Coordinates of C-alpha atoms and ligand atoms in Angstrom, one line a residue:
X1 CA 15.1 -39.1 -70.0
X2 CA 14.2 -36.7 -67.5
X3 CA 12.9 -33.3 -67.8
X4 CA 13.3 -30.3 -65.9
X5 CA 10.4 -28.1 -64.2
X6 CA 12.5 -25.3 -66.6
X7 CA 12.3 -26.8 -69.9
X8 CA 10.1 -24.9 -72.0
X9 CA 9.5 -27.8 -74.4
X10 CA 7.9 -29.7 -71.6
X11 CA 5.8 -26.9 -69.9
X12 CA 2.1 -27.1 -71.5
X13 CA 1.5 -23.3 -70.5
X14 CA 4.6 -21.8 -72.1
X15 CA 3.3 -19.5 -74.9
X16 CA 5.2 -19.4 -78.2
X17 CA 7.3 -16.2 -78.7
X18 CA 5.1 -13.7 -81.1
X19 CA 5.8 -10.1 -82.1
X20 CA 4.0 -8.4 -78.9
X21 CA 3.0 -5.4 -81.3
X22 CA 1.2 -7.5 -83.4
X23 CA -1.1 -8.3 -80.1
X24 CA -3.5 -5.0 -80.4
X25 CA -4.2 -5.3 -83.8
X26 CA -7.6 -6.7 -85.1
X27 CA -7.7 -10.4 -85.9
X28 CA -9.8 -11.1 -88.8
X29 CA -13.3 -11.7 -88.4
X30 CA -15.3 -13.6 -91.0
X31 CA -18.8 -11.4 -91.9
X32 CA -21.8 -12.5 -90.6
X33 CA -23.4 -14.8 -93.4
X34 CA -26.6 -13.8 -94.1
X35 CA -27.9 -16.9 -97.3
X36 CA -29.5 -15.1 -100.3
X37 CA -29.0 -11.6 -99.0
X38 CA -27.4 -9.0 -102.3
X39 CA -24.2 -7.6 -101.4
X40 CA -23.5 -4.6 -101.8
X41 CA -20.5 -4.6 -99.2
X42 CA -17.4 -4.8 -101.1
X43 CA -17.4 -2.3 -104.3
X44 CA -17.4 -5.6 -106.6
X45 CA -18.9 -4.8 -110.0
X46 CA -22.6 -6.7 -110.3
X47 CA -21.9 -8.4 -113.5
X48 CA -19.3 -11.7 -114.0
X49 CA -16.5 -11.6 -116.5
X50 CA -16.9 -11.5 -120.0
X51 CA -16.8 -14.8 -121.7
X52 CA -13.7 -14.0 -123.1
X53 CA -12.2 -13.6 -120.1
X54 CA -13.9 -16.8 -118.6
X55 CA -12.0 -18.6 -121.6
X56 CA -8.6 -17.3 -120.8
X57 CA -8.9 -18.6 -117.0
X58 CA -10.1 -21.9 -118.3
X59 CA -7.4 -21.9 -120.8
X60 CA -4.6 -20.8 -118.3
X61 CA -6.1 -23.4 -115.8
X62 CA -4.7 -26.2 -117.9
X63 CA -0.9 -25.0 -117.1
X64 CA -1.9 -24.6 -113.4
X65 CA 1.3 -27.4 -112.9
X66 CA 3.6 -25.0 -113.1
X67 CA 4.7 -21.6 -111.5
X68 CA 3.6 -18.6 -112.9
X69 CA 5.6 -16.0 -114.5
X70 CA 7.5 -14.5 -111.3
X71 CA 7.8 -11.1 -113.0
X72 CA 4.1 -11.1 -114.9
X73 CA 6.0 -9.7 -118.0
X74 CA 3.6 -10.0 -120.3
X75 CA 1.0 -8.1 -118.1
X76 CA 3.6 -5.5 -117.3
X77 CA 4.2 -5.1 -120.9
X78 CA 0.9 -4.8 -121.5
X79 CA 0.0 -2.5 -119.4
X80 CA 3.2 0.2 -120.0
X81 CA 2.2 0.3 -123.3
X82 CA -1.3 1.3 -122.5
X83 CA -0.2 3.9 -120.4
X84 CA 3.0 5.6 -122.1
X85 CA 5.7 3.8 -120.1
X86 CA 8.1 2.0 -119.6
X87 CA 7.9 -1.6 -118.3
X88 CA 10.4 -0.7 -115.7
X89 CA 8.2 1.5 -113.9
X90 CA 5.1 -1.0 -113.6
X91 CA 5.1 -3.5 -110.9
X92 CA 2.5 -6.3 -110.5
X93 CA 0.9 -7.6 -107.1
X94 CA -1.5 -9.8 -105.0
X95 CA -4.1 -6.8 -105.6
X96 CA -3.3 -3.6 -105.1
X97 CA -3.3 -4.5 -101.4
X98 CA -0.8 -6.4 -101.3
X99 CA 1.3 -3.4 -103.3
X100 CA 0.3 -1.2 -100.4
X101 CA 2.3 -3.9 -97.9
X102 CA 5.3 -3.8 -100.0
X103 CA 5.6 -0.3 -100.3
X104 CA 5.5 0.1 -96.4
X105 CA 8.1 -2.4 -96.6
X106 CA 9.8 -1.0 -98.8
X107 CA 10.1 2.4 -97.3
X108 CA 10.1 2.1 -93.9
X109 CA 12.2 0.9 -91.3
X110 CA 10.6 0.4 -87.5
X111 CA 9.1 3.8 -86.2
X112 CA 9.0 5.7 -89.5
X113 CA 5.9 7.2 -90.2
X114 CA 2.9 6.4 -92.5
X115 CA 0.4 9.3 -93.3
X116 CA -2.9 9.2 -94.7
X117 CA -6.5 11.0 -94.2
X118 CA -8.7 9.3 -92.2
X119 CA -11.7 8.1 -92.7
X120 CA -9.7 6.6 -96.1
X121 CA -9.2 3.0 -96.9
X122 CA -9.2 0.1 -93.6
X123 CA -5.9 -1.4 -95.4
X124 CA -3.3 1.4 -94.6
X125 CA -3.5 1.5 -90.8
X126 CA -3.1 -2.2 -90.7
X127 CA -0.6 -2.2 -93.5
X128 CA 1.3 0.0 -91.5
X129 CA 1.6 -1.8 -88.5
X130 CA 2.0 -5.1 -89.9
X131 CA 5.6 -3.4 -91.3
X132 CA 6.0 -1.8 -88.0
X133 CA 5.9 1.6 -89.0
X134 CA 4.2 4.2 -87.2
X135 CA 0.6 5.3 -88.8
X136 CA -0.3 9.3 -89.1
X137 CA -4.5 9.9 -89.8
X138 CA -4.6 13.2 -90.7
X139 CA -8.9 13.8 -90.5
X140 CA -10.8 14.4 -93.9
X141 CA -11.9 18.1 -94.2
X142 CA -15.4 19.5 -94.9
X143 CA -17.4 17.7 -97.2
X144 CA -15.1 14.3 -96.1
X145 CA -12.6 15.3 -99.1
X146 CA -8.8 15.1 -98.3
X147 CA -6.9 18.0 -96.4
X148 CA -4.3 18.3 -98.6
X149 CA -2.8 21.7 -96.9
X150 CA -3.3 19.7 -93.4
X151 CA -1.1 16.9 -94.8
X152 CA 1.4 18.8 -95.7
X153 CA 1.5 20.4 -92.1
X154 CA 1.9 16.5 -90.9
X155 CA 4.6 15.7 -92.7
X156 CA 8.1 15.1 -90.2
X157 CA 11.3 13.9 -90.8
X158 CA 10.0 10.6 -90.3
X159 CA 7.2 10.7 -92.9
X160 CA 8.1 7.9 -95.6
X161 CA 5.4 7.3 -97.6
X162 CA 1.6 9.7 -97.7
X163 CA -1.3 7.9 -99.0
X164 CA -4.2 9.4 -101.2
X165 CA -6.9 7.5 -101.9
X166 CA -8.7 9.3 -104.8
X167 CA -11.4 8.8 -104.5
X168 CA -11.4 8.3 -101.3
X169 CA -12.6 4.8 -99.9
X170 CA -15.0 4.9 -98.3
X171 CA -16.3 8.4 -98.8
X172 CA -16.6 8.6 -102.8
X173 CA -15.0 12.1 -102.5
X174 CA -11.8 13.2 -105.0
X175 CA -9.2 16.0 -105.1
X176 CA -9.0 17.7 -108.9
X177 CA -5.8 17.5 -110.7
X178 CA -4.2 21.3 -110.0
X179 CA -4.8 20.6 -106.5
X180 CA -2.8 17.4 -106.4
X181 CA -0.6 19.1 -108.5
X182 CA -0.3 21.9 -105.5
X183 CA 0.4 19.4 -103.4
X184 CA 3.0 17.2 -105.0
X185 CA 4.8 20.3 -105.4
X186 CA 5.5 21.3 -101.9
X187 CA 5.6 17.6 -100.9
X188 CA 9.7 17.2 -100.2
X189 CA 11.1 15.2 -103.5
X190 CA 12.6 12.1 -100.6
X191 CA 9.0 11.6 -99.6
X192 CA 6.6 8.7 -101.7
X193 CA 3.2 9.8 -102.3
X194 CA 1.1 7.1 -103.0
X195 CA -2.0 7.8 -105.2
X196 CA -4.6 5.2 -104.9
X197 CA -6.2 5.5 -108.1
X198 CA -8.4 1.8 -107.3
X199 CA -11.3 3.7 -108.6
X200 CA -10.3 5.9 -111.1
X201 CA -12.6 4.2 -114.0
X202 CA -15.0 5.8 -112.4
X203 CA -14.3 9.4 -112.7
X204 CA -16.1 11.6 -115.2
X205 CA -14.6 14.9 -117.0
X206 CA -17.7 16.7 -116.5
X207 CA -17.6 16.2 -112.7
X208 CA -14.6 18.2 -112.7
X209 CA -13.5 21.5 -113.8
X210 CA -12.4 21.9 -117.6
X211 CA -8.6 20.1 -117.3
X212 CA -8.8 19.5 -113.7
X213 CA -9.8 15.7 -114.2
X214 CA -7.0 14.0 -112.1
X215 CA -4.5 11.1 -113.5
X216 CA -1.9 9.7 -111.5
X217 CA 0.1 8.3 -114.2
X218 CA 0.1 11.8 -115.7
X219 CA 0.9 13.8 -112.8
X220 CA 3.6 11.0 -112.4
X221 CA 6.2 12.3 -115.7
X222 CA 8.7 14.2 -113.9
X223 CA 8.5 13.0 -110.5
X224 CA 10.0 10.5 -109.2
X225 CA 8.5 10.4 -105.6
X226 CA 4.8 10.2 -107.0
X227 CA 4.2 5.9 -107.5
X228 CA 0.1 5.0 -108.1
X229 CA -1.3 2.5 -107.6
X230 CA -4.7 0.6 -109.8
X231 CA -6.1 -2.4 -109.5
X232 CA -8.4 -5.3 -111.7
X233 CA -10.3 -5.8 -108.7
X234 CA -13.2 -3.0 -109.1
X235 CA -13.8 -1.6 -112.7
X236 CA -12.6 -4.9 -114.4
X237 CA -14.1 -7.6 -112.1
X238 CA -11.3 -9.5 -111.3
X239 CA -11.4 -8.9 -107.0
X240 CA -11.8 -12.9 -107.0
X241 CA -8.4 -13.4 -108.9
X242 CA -6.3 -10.7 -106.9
X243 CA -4.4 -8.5 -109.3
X244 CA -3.2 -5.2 -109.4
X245 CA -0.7 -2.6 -110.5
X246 CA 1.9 0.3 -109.4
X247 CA 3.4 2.6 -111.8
X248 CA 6.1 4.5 -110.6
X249 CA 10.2 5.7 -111.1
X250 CA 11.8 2.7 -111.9
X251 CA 14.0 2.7 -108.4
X252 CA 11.0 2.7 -106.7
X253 CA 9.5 -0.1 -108.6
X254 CA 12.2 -1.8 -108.2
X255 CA 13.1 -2.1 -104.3
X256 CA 8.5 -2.5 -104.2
X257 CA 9.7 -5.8 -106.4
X258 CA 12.3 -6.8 -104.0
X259 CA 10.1 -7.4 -101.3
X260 CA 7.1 -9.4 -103.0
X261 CA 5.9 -12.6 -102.2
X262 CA 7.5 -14.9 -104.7
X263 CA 4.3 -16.0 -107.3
X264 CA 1.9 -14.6 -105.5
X265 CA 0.5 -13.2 -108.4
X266 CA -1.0 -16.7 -110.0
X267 CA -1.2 -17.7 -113.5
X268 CA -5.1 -17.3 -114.0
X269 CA -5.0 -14.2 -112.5
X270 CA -1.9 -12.8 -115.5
X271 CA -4.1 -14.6 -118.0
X272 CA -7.2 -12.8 -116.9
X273 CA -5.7 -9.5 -116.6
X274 CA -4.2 -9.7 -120.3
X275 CA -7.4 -10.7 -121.5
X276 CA -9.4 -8.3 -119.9
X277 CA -6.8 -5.5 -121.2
X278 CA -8.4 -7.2 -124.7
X279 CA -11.5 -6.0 -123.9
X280 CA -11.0 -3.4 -122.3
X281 CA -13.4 -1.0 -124.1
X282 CA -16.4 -3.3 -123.1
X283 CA -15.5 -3.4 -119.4
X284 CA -15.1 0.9 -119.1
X285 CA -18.6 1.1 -121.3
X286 CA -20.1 -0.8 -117.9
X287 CA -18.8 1.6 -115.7
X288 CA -21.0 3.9 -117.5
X289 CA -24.6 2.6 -116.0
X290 CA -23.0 2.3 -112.5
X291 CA -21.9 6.1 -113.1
X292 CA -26.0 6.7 -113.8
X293 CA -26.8 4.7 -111.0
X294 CA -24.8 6.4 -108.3
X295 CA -26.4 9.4 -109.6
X296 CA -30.0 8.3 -109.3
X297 CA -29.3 6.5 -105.8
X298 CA -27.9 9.6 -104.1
X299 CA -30.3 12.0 -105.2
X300 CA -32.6 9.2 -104.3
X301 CA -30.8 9.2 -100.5
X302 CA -30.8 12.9 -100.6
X303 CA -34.2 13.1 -101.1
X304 CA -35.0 11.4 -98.4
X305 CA -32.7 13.5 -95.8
X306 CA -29.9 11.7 -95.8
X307 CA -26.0 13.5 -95.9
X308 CA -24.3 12.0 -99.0
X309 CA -21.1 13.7 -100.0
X310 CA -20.6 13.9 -104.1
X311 CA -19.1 10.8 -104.9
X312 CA -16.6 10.0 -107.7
X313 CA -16.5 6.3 -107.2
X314 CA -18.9 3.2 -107.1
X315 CA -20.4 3.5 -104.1
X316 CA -21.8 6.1 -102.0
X317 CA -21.4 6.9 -98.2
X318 CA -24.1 7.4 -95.5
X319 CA -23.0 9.9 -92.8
X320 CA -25.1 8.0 -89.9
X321 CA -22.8 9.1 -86.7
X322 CA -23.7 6.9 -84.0
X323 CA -26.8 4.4 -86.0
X324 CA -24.6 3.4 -88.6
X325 CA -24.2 -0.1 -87.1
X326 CA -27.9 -0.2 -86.7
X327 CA -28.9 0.6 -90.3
X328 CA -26.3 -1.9 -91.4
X329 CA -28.0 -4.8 -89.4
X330 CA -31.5 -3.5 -90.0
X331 CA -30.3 -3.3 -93.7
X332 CA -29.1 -7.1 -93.8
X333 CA -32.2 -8.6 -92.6
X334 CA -34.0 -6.4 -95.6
X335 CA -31.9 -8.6 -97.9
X336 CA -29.2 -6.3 -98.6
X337 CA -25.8 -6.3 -96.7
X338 CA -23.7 -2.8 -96.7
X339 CA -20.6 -2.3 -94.9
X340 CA -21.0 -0.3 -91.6
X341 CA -18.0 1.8 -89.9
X342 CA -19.4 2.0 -86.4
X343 CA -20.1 5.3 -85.0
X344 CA -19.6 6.9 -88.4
X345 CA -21.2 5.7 -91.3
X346 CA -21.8 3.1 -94.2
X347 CA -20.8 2.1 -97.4
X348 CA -22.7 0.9 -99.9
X349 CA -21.6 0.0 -103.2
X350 CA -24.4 1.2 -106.4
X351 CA -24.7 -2.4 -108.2
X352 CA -27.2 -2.8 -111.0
X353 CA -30.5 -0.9 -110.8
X354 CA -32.4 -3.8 -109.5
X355 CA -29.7 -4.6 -106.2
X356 CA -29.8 -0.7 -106.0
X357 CA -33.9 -0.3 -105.8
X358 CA -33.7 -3.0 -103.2
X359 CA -31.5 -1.2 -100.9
X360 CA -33.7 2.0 -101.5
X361 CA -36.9 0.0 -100.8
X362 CA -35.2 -0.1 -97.2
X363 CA -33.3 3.6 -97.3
X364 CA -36.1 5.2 -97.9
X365 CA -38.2 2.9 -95.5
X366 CA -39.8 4.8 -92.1
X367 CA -37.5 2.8 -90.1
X368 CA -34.0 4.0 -92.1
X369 CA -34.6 7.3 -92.6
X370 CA -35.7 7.7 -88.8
X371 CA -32.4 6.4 -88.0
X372 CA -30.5 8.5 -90.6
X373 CA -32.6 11.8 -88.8
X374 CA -31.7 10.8 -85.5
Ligands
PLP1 C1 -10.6 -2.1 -103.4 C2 -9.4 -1.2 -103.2 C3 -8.2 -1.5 -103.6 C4 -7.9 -2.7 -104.4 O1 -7.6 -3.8 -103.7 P1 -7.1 -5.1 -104.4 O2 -6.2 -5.7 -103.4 O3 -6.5 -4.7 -105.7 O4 -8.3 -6.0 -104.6 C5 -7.1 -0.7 -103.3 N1 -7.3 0.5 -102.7 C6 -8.5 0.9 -102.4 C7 -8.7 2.2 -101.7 C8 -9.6 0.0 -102.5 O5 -10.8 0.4 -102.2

C-alpha cells in the first residue's frame, strides 16, 4: 500500500484535533510533596471517620461488584427528610464540585455568562470554561466579603447562573441572611443563584445578628431560581469519598440530573454518607473545637500584625499581597503546608490545636511576620 505525503494518519507531526479553548486553561499540577509535613492546605477536617462510618465503607465494600445506585435514593431520601423537602428537589454528585460542572452545563449554552466574586472558590472559573461559558469576577468588597449590590449591577442578559460562596473560599467571610434575602429579591426570577453553602457547619448564631444567621435551604421555599449546594467533604470528613448535595426547585434538579456522569457517585461513598447522616450529632459537636480554634489562631495572627478578615469557616486567610508565595514555601519547610494564591494571600485551614500551634510557631516567627509587614 502506498501512502500519500497528505495522509494525516501517516504524518508523525499531525496533532490530534482538541477544543482550541481548552488550550489557555491551567493543566493540573500535582503539589509539591513535602514527606511528614501537616497539611493544612485543603480545609479537610483533622480527625478520620468515625468507626461507624469506617464500618459502613467496609460493609459496602463487599458489593463493590456491582453499580451503585444511579440515583443515590436512599441518600436523597435521607437527606429531604432532614431538611423539610422533597426528594425531588435534592440531587446527589461527585462532590459538590462536580454539581458546580453540571449546573454550568445545565444552564448554559456557549457564550452565556457565569458570575461570581472574585477572590471566591478556584473551581468556578474553570468550571465555567470547561462548559464554554463565559466567566464574570465581580471583585470582593471591603473587608473581602461579597458585593452583593455590585453583582446585581453585573448581571446582563447573558448572566445564567451567579455563584455565592458563603462563606466565601478562600476568604472565611459570609453575607447575613436579610442581605441575601435583599439580593435574591432583585435578582430576575430566570436567573440561578447558586449558594455554596460547603461550609455552612461552621457558622455560629452568635456571629451574626439576632435572625440574620443565613440558610440556603430556608431562603430557598418560595423561589425557584435559588438551588444550594453542600457537601460531605468538609464538616463530615468524607473529601476522600467525593460526595455532595444540591437542593433546589425540582426542574432544576432535574435538568442538573440529566447531565451527570452516570455512577459517578460510588457505592462507598452513598454508604458513608447515610452513615454519617447516623451520626450526625457527633460529627457537628467537632466542628465545635475547630470553631474555638479559628478563634484563638486569628487573634493569635492578629496579634502579631497580620490582616485577617472575620472568618465564618474552617480556615482563615492571610492578606500577604505580593509574599504570599514566599510565606507558603517558607511555611512548608517549617513542617506545615498552606495553600498560597500568588500575589494575594494564603489559606490555611485551623486543624486540631496541636497542627494549629505548629503553623503559629512559624506565623508568629521573625521571618513570617517580617514578610506579612512588608
Ligand atoms: C470544598 C468546597 C466544595 C466541596 O467540594 P467537594 O467537591 O464536595 O469536595 C465546594 N465548594 C467550595 C467553595 C469548597 O470550598
Amino acid at each position: 500500500m502506498t501512502t500519500s505525503r497528505h495522509d494525516p494518519a501517516s504524518d508523525p507531526s499531525a496533532h490530534v484535533q482538541l477544543r482550541p479553548d481548552l488550550g489557555t486553561l491551567p493543566a493540573y499540577v500535582p503539589g509539591k510533596s513535602w514527606p511528614g509535613a501537616l497539611k493544612l492546605a485543603s480545609n479537610e477536617t483533622s480527625p478520620g471517620p468515625l468507626p461507624s462510618v469506617v464500618g459502613a465503607i467496609a460493609a459496602a465494600a463487599q458489593g463493590v461488584n456491582r453499580y451503585p445506585d444511579n440515583g443515590s435514593i436512599a441518600v436523597r431520601e435521607a437527606l429531604a427528610e432532614r431538611l423539610g423537602v422533597a426528594a425531588e428537589q435534592v440531587a446527589v454528585g461527585c462532590g459538590s464540585v462536580s454539581l458546580c460542572q453540571q449546573l454550568v452545563l445545565a444552564t448554559c449554552s456557549p457564550g452565556d455568562e457565569v458570575l461570581f466574586a472574585w477572590r471566591s472558590f478556584e473551581a468556578y472559573p474553570l468550571v465555567t470554561l470547561v462548559a464554554g461559558a463565559v466567566p464574570v469576577r465581580v471583585p470582593l468588597g471591603p473587608g473581602q466579603v461579597h458585593d452583593l449590590d455590585a453583582m446585581l449591577a453585573a448581571i446582563t442578559e447573558r448572566t445564567r447562573l451567579v455563584m455565592v460562596c458563603n462563606p466565601n473560599n478562600p476568604t472565611g467571610t459570609a453575607v447575613g441572611r436579610r442581605e441575601l434575602e435583599r439580593f435574591l429579591d432583585a435578582v430576575p426570577s430566570t436567573v440561578l443563584v447558586v449558594l455554596d453553602e460547603a461550609y455552612i457547619e461552621y457558622l455560629r448564631a452568635e456571629d451574626f445578628g439576632a435572625g440574620d444567621l443565613p440558610d440556603g435551604v430556608a431562603l430557598g421555599r418560595g423561589r425557584a431560581n435559588l438551588l444550594v449546594l453542600r457537601t460531605f467533604s468538609k464538616a463530615y470528613g468524607l473529601a476522600g469519598l467525593r460526595i455532595g448535595y444540591a437542593v433546589g426547585s425540582p426542574e432544576v434538579i432535574a435538568t442538573v440530573s440529566k447531565v451527570y456522569i452516570p455512577f459517578s457517585v460510588n457505592s462507598l461513598a452513598q454508604a458513608a454518607a447515610l452513615a454519617s447522616l447516623d451520626v450526625e450529632a457527633e460529627l457537628l459537636e467537632r466542628t465545635d473545637a475547630v470553631v474555638a480554634e479559628r478563634g484563638r489562631v486569628r487573634d493569635a495572627l492578629l496579634a502579631a500584625g497580620y490582616t485577617v478578615p472575620e472568618t465564618h469557616a474552617n480556615f482563615v486567610w492571610l492578606d500577604l499581597g505580593a509574599n504570599a508565595a514566599e510565606f507558603s514555601t517558607r511555611c512548608a519547610e517549617a513542617g506545615v503546608l498552606v495553600r498560597p494564591f500568588a500575589g494575594e494571600g494564603v489559606r490555611v485551614t485551623i486543624g486540631d490545636a496541636y497542627e494549629n500551634d505548629q503553623f503559629l510557631a512559624f506565623a508568629l516567627s521573625d521571618v513570617a511576620t517580617g514578610l506579612a509587614r512588608q
